[in-house]
PDB file of C-alpha atoms in Angstrom:
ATOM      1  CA  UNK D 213       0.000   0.000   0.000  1.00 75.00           C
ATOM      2  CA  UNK D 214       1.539   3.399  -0.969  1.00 85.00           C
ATOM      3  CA  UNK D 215       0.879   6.111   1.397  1.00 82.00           C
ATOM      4  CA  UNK D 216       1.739   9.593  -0.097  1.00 86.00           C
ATOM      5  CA  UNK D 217       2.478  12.467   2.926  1.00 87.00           C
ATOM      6  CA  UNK D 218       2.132  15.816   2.889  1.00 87.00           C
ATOM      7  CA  UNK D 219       4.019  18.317   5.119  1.00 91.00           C
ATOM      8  CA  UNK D 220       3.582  21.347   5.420  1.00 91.00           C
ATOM      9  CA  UNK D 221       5.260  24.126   7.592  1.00 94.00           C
ATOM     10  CA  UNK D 222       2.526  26.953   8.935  1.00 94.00           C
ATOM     11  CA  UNK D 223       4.102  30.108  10.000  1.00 94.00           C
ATOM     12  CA  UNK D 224       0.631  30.687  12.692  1.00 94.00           C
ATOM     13  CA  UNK D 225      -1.737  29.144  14.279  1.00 93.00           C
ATOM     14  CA  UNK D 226      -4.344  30.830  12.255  1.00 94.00           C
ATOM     15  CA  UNK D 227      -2.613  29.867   9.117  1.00 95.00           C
ATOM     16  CA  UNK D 228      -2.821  26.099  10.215  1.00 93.00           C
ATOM     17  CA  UNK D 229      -6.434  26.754  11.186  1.00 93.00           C
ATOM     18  CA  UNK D 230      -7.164  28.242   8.380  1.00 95.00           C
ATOM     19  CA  UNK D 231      -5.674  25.253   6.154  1.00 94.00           C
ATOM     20  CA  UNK D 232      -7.506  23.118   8.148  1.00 92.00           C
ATOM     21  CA  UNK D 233     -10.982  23.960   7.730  1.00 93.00           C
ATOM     22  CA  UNK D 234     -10.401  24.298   4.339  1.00 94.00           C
ATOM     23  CA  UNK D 235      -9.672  20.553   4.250  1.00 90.00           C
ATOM     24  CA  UNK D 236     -12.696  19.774   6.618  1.00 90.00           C
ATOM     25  CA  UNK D 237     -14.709  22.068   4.154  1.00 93.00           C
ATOM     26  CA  UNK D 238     -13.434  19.462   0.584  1.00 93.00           C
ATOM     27  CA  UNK D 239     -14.394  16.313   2.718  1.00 93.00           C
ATOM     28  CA  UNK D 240     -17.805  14.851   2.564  1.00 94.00           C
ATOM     29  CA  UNK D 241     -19.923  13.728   5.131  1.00 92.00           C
ATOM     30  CA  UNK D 242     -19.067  10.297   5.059  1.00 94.00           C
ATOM     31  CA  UNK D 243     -15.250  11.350   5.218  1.00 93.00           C
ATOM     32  CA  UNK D 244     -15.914  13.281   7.980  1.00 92.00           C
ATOM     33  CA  UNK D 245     -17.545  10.252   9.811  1.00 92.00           C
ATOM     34  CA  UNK D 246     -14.617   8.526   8.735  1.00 91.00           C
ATOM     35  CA  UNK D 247     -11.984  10.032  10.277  1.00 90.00           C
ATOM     36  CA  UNK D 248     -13.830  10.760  13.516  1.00 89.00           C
ATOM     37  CA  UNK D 249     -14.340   6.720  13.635  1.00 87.00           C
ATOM     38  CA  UNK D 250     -10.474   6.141  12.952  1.00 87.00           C
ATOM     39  CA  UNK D 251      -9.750   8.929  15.863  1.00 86.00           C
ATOM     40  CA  UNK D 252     -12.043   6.715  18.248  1.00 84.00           C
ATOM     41  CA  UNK D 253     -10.791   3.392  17.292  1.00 84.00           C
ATOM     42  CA  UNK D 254      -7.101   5.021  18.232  1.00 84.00           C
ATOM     43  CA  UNK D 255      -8.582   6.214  21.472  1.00 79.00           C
ATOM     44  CA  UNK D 256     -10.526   3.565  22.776  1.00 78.00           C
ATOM     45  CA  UNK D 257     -10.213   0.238  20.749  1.00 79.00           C
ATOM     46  CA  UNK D 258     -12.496  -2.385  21.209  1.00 75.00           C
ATOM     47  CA  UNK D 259     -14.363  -0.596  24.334  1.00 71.00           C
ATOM     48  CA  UNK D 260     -15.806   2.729  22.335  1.00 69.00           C
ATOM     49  CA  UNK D 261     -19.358   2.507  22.845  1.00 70.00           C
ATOM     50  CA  UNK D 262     -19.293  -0.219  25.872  1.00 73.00           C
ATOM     51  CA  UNK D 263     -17.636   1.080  28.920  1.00 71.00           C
ATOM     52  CA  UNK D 264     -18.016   4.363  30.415  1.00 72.00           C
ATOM     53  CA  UNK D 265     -15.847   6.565  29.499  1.00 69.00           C
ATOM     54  CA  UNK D 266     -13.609   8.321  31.797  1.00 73.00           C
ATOM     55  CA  UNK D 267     -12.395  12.056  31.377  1.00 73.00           C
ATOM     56  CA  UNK D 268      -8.594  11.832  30.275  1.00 73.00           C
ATOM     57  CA  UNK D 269      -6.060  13.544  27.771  1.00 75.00           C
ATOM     58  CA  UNK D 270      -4.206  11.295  25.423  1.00 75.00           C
ATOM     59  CA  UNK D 271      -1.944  11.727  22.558  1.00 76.00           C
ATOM     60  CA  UNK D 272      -0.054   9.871  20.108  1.00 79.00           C
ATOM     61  CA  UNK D 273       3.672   9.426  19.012  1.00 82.00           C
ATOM     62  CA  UNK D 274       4.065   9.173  15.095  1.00 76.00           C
ATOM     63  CA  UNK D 275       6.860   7.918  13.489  1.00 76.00           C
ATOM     64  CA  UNK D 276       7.479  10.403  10.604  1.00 68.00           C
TER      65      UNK D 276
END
């Protein structure tokens, strides 16, 4: 499976933001509902929509 990356360097935080919701504004709804599932799955694994959830920050180490 090819995976092609794109990096790009923001010089703001509005800049970034800005970039952002003009991705979130291309993607359809079922993209959208996409990604938020892959987000969960990372989070919570097998127990997203069983167990309680409990209030805690997480993040995530990437190798690139």
């Amino acid at each position: 499976m090819e995976r092609n990356i794109e990096v790009r360097v923001f010089s703001s935080f509005e800049e970034e933001n800005a970039a952002e919701h003009r991705r979130l504004a291309g993607m359809t709804h079922d993209d959208r509902l996409r990604e938020f599932a892959v987000l969960q799955a990372r989070r919570w694994g097998d127990d997203w929509g069983r167990a309680p959830m409990e209030k805690r920050v997480t993040w995530e180490r990437v190798s690139w």
